[in-house]
PDB file of C-alpha atoms in Angstrom:
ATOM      1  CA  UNK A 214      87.913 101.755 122.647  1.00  0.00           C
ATOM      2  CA  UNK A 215      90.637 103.371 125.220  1.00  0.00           C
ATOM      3  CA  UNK A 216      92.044 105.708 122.405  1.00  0.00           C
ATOM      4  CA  UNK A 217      89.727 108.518 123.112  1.00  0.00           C
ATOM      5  CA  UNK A 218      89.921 109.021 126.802  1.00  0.00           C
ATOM      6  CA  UNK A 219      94.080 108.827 126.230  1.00  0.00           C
ATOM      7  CA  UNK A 220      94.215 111.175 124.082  1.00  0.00           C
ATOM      8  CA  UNK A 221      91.895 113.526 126.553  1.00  0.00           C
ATOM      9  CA  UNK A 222      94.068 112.692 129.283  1.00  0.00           C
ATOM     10  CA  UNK A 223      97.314 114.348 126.945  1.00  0.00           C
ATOM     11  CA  UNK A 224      95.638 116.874 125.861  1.00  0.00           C
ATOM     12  CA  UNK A 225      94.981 117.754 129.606  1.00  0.00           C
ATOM     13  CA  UNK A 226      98.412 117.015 130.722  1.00  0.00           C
ATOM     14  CA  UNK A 227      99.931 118.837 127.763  1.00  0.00           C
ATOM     15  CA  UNK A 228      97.883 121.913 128.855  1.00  0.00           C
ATOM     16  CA  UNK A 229      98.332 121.522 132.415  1.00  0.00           C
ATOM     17  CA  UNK A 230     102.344 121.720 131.630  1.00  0.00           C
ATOM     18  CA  UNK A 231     102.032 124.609 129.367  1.00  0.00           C
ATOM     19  CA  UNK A 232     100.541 126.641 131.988  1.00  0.00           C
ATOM     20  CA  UNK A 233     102.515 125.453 135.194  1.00  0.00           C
ATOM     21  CA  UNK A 234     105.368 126.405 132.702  1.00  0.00           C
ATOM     22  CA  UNK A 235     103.786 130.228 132.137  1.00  0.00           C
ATOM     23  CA  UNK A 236     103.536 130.696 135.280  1.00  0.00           C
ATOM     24  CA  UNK A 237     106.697 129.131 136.384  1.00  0.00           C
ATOM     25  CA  UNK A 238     107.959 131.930 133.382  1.00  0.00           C
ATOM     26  CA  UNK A 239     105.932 134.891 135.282  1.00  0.00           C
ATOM     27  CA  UNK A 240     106.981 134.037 138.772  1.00  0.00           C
ATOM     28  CA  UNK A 241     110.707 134.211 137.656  1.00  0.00           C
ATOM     29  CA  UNK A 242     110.044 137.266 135.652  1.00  0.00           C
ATOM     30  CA  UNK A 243     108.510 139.040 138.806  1.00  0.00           C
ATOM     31  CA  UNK A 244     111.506 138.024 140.651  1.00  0.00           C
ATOM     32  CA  UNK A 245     114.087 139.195 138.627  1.00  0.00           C
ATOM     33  CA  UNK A 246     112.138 142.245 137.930  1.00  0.00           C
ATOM     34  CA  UNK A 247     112.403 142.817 142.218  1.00  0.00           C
ATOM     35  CA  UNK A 248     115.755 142.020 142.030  1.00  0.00           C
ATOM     36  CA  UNK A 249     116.411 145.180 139.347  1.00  0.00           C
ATOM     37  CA  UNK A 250     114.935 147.676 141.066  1.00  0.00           C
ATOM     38  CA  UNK A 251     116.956 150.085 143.369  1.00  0.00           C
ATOM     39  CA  UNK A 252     115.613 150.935 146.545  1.00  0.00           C
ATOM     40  CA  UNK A 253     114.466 154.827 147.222  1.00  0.00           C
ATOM     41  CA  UNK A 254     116.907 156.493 148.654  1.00  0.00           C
ATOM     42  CA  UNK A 255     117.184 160.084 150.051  1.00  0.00           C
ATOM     43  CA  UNK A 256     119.089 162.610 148.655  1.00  0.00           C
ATOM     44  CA  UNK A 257     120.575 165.589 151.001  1.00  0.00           C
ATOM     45  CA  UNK A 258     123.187 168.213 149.517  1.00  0.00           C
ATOM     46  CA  UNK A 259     124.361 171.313 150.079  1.00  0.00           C
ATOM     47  CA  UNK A 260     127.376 174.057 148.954  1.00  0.00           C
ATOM     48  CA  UNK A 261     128.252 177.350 149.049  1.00  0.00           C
ATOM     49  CA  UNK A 262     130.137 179.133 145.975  1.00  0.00           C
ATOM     50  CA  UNK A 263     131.167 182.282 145.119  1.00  0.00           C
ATOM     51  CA  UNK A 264     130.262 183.883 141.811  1.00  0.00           C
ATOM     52  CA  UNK A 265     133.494 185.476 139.849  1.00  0.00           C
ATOM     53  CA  UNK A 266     131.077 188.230 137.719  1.00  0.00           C
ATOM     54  CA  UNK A 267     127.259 188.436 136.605  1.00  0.00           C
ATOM     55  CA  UNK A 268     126.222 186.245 134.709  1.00  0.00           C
ATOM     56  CA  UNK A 269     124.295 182.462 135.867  1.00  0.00           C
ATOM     57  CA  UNK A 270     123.365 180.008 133.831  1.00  0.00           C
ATOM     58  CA  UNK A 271     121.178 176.716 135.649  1.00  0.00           C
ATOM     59  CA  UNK A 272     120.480 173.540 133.493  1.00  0.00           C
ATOM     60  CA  UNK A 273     118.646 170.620 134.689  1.00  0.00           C
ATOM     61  CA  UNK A 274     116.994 168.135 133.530  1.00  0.00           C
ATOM     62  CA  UNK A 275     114.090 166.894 135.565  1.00  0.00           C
ATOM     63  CA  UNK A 276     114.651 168.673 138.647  1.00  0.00           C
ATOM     64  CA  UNK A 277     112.266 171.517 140.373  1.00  0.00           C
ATOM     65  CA  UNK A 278     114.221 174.850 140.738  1.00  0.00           C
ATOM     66  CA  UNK A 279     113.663 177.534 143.400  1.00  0.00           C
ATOM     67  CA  UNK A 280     115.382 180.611 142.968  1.00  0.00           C
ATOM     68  CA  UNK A 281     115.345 183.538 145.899  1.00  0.00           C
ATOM     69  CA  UNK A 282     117.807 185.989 147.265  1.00  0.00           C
ATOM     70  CA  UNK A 283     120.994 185.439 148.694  1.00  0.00           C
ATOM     71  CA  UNK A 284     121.797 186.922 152.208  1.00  0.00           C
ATOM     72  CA  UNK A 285     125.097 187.859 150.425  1.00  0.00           C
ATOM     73  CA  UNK A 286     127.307 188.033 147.558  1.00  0.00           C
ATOM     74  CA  UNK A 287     127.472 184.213 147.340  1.00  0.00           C
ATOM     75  CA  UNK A 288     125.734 181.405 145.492  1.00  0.00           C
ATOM     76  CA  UNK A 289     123.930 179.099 147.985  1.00  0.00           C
ATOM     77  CA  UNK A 290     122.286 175.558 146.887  1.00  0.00           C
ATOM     78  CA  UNK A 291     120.264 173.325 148.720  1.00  0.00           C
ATOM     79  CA  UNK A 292     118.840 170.358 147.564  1.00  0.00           C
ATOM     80  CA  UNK A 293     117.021 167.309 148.942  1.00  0.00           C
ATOM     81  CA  UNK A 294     115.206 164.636 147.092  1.00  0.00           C
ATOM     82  CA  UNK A 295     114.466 161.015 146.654  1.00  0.00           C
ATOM     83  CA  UNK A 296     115.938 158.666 144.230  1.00  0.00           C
ATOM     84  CA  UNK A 297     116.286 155.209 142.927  1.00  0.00           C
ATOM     85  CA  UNK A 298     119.540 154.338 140.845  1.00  0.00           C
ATOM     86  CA  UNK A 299     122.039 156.757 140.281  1.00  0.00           C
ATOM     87  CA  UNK A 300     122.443 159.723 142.476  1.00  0.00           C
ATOM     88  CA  UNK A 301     121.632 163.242 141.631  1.00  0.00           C
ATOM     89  CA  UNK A 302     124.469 165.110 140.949  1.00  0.00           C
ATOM     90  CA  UNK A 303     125.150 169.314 140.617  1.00  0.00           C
ATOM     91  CA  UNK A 304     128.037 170.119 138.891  1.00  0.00           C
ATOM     92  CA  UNK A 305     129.075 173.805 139.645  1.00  0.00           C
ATOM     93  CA  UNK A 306     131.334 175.656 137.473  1.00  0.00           C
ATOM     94  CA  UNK A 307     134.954 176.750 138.988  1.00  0.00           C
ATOM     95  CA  UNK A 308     133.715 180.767 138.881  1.00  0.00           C
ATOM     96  CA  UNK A 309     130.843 179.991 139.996  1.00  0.00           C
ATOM     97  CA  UNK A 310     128.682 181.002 136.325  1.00  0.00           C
ATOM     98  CA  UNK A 311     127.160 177.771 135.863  1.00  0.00           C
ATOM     99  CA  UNK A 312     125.420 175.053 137.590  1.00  0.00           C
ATOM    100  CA  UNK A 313     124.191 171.507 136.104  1.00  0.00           C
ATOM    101  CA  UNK A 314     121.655 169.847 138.171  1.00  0.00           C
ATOM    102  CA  UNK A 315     121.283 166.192 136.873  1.00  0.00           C
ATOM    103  CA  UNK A 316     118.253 163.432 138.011  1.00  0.00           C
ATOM    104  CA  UNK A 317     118.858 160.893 135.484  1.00  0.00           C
ATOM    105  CA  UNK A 318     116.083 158.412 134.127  1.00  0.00           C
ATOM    106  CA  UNK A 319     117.058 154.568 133.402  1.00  0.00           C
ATOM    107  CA  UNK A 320     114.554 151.510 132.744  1.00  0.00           C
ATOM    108  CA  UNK A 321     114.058 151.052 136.475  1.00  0.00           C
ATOM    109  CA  UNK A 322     115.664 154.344 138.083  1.00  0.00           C
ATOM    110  CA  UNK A 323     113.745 157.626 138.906  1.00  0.00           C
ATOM    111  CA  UNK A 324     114.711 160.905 140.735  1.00  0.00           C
ATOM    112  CA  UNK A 325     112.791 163.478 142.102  1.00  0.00           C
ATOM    113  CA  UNK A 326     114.534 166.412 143.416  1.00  0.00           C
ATOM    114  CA  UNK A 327     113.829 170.032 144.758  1.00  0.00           C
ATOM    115  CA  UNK A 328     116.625 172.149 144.756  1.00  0.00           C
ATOM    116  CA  UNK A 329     116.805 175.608 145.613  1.00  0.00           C
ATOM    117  CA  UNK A 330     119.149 178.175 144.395  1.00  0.00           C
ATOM    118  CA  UNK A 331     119.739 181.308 146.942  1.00  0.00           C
ATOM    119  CA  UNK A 332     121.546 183.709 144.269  1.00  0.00           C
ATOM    120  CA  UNK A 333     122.940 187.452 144.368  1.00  0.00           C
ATOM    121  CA  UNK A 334     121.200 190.362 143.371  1.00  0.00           C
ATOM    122  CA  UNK A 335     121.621 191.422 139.681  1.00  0.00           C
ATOM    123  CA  UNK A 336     122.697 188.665 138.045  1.00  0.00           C
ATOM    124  CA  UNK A 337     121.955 187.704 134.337  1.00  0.00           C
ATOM    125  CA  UNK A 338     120.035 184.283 135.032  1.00  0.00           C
ATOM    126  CA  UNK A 339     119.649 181.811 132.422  1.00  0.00           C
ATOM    127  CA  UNK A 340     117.542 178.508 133.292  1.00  0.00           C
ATOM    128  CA  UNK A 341     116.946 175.597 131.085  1.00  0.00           C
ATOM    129  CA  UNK A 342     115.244 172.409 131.724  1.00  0.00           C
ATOM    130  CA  UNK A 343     113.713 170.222 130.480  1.00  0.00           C
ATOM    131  CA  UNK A 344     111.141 169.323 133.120  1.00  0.00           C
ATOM    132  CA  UNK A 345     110.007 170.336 136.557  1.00  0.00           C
ATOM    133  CA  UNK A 346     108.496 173.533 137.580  1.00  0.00           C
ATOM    134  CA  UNK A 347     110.878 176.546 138.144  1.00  0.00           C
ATOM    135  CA  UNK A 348     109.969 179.603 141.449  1.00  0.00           C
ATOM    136  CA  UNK A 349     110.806 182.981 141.399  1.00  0.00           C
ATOM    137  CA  UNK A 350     110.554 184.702 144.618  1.00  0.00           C
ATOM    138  CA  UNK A 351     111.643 187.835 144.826  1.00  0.00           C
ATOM    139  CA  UNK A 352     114.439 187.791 142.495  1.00  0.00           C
ATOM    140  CA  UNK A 353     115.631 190.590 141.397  1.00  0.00           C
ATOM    141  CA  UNK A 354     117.675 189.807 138.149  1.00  0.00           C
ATOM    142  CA  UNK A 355     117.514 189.794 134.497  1.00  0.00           C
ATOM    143  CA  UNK A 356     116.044 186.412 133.974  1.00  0.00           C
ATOM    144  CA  UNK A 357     115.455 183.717 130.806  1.00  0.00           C
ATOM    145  CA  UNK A 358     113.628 180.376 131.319  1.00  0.00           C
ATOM    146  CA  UNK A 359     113.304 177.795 128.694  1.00  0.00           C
ATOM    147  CA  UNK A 360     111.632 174.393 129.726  1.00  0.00           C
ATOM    148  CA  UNK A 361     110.429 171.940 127.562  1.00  0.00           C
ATOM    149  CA  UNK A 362     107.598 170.656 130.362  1.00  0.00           C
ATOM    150  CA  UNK A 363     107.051 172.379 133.480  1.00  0.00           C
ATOM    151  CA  UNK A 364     105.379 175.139 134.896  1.00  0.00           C
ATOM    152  CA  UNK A 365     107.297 178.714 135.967  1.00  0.00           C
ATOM    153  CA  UNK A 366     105.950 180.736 138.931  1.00  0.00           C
ATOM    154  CA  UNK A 367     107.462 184.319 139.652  1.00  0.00           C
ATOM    155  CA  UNK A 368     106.763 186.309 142.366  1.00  0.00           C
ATOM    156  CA  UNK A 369     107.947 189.887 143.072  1.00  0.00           C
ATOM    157  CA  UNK A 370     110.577 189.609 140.168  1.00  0.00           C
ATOM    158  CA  UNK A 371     112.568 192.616 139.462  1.00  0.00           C
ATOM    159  CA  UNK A 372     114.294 193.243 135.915  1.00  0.00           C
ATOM    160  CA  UNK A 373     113.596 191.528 132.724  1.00  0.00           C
ATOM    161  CA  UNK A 374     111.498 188.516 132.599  1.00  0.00           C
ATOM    162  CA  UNK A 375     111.560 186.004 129.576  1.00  0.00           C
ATOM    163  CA  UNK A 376     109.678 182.614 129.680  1.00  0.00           C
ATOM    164  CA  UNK A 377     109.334 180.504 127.084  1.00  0.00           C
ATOM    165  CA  UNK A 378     107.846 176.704 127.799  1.00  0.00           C
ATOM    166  CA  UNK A 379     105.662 174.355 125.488  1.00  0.00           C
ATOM    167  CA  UNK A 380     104.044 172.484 128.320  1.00  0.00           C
ATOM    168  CA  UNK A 381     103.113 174.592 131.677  1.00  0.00           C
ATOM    169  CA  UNK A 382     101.332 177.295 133.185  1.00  0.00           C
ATOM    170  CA  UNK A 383     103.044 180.656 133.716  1.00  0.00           C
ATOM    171  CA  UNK A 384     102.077 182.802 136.990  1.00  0.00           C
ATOM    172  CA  UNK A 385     103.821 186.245 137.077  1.00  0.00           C
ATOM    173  CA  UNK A 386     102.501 188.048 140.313  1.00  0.00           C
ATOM    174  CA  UNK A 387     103.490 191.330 142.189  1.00  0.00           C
ATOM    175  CA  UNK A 388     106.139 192.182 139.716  1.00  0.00           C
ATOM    176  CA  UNK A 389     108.061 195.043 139.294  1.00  0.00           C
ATOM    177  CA  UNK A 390     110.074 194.131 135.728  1.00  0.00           C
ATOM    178  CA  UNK A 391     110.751 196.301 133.048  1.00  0.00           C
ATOM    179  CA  UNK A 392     110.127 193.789 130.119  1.00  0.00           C
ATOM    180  CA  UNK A 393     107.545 190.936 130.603  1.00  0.00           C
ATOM    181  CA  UNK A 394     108.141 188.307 127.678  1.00  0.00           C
ATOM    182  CA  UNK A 395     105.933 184.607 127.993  1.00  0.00           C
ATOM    183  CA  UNK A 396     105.719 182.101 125.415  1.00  0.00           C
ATOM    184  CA  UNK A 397     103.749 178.896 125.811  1.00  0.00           C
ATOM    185  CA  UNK A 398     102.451 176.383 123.532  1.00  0.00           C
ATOM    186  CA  UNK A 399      99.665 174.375 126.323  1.00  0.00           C
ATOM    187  CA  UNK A 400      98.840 176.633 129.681  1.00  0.00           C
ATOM    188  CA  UNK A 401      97.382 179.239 131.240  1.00  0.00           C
ATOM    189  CA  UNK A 402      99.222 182.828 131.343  1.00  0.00           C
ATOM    190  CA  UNK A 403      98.798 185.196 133.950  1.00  0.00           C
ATOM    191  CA  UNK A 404     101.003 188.315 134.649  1.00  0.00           C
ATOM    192  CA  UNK A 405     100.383 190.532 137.812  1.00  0.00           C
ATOM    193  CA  UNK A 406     102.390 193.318 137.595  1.00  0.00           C
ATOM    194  CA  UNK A 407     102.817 195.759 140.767  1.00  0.00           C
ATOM    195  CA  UNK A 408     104.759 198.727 138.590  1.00  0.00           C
ATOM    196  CA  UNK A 409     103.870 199.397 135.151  1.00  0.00           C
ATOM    197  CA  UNK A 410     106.513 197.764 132.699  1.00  0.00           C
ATOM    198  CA  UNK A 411     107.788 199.266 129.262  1.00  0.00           C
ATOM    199  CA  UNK A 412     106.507 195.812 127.677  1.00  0.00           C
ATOM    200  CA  UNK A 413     104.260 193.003 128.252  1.00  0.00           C
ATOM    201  CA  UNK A 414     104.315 190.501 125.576  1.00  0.00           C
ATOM    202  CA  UNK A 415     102.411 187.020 125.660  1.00  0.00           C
ATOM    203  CA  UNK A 416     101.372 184.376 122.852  1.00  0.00           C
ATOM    204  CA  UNK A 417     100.235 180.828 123.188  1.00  0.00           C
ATOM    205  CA  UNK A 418      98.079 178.280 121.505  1.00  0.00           C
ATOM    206  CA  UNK A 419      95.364 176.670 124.702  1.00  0.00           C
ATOM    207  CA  UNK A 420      95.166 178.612 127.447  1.00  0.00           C
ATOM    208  CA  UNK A 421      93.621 181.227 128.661  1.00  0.00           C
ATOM    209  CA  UNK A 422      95.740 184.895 129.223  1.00  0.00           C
ATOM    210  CA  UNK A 423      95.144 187.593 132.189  1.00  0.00           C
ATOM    211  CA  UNK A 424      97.287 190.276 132.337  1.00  0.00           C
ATOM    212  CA  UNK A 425      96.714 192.759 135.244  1.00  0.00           C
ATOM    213  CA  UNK A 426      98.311 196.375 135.686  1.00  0.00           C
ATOM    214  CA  UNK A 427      98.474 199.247 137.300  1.00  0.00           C
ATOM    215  CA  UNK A 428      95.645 201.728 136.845  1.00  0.00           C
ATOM    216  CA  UNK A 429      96.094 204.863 135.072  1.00  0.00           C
ATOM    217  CA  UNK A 430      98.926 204.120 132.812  1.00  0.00           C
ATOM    218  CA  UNK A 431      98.202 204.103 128.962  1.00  0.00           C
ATOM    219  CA  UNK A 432      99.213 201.168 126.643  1.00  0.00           C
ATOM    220  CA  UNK A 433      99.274 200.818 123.288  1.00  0.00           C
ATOM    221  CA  UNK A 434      97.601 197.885 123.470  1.00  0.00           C
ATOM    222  CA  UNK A 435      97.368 194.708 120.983  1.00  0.00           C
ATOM    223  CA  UNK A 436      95.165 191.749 121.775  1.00  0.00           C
ATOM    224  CA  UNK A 437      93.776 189.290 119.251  1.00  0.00           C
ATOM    225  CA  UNK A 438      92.831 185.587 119.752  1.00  0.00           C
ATOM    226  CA  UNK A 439      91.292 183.580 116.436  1.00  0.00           C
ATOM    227  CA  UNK A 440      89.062 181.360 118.596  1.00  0.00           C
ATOM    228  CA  UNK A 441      88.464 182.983 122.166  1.00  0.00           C
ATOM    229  CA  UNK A 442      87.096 185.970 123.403  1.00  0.00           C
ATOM    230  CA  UNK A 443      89.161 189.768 124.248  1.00  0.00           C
ATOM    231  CA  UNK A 444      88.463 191.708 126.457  1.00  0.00           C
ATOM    232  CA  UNK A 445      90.751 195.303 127.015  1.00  0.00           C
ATOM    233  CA  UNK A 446      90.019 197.588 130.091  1.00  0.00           C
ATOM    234  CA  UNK A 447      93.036 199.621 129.957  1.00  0.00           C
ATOM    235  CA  UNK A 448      93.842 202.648 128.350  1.00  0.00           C
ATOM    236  CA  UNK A 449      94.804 202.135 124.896  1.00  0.00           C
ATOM    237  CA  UNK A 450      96.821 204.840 123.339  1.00  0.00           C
ATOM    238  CA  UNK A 451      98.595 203.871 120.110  1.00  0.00           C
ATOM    239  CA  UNK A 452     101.153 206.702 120.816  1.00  0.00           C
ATOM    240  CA  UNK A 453     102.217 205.103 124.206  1.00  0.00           C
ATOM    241  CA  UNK A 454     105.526 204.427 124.284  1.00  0.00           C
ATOM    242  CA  UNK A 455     104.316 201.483 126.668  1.00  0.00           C
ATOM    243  CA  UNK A 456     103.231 198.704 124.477  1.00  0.00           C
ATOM    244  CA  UNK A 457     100.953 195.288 125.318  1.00  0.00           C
ATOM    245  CA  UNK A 458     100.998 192.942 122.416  1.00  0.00           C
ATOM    246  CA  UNK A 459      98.863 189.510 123.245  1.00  0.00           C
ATOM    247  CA  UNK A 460      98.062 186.398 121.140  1.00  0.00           C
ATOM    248  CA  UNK A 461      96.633 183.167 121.601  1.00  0.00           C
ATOM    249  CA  UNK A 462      94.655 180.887 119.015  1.00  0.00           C
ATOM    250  CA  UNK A 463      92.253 179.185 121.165  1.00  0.00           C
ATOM    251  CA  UNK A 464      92.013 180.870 124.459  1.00  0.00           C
ATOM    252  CA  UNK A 465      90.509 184.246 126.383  1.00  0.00           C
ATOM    253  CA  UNK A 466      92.486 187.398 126.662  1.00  0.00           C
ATOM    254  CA  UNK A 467      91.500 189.469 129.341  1.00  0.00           C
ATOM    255  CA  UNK A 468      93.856 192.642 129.943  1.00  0.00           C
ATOM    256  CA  UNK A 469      92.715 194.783 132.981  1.00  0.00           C
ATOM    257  CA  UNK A 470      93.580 197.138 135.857  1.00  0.00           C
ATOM    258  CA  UNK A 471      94.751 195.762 138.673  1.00  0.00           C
TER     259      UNK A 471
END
């Protein structure tokens, strides 16, 4: 007659151990979890390094760059930050021709660092990363930047400018370059250009383009987009030796005075 309510009474024991025993499981898990992850720490460095010739070549990997003039003949960093894990580190080359920024990722570390970059005039800059944003201001310097993810903002840059990203926006403002090059796969292009250069030359896939230059100066001009709308307020003249060539498959092109 008793065999019923015993075997209730296991069932509800059994259960009741089961789940004191999951959560037993969880609390331990959440402890050892705490226990893994480093604290935040900050991160404070600086050096200055001469540069034996022209050329400089930056690498990072999740860091944000800043690049503007250097008050003299020198290479300048300063970088700050916060981290958890292993420490940022900048390797700089013994001439003074490269510089390796490194914020490295583990299960439970993180790093986020700004570092800028106060760098001679007329230099032959090379920056690749693979994410965080990248500045320009008022750098005046042949320059190439490749990220994989990040956004690149140049202001007032003088000589060549080459961009090529797959995930970011590209802002070119109050330039003065001779050759404006931008490549990007996801984002928004806009160049701003305060002289009129021998080249502009943009293509992406989404995103819309605005290109802006000075009035007065013919182009020969070539805009086409398969899915958005162009629009060409310039003067166009195929025998320019100034030439405008912009693509995009799914976004506006708007070329105008500015």
């Amino acid at each position: 007659m008793n065999r019923i309510p015993l075997l209730r009474n296991a069932l509800a024991i059994t259960t009741a151990a089961v789940v004191i025993g999951l959560a037993g499981a969880g609390t331990t898990a959440a402890i050892a979890l705490g226990f893994s992850v480093p604290k935040a720490q900050d991160y404070d460095y600086s050096v200055d390094h001469a540069i034996d010739g022209s050329r400089l070549t930056v690498t990072t990997g999740f860091a944000h760059l800043t690049f503007v003039p250097s008050p003299d003949d020198s290479l300048h960093v300063r970088a700050r930050g916060i981290y958890r894990g292993d420490s940022p580190t900048i390797d700089i080359g013994a001439d003074g021709s490269t510089v390796a920024v490194e914020c490295s990722y583990d299960k439970y570390g993180s790093c986020d660092a700004d570092v800028e970059l106060q760098i001679p005039a007329n230099l032959i800059l090379t920056v690749n990363g693979a994410g965080g944003d990248v500045v320009l201001s008022d750098v005046a310097a042949d320059v190439t930047v490749s990220t994989a993810s990040g956004s690149v903002f140049a202001r007032g840059s003088a000589g060549a400018l080459l961009v090529d990203t797959r995930f970011g926006d590209v802002k070119i403002s109050d330039a003065t370059a001779t050759a404006v090059e931008v490549s990007t796969t996801f984002g928004e292009i806009t160049v701003e250009s305060r002289t009129a250069p021998e080249s502009v030359k943009t293509s992406n896939v989404i995103g819309d383009t605005t290109i802006g230059l000075p009035p007065a100066v013919a182009y020969a001009v070539e805009a086409e987009s398969e899915k958005g709308d162009v629009s060409v307020d310039v003067i166009n003249d195929p025998r320019s030796p100034k030439t405008l060539s912009a693509h995009s498959e799914e976004g506006q092109i708007t070329v105008r005075p500015r």
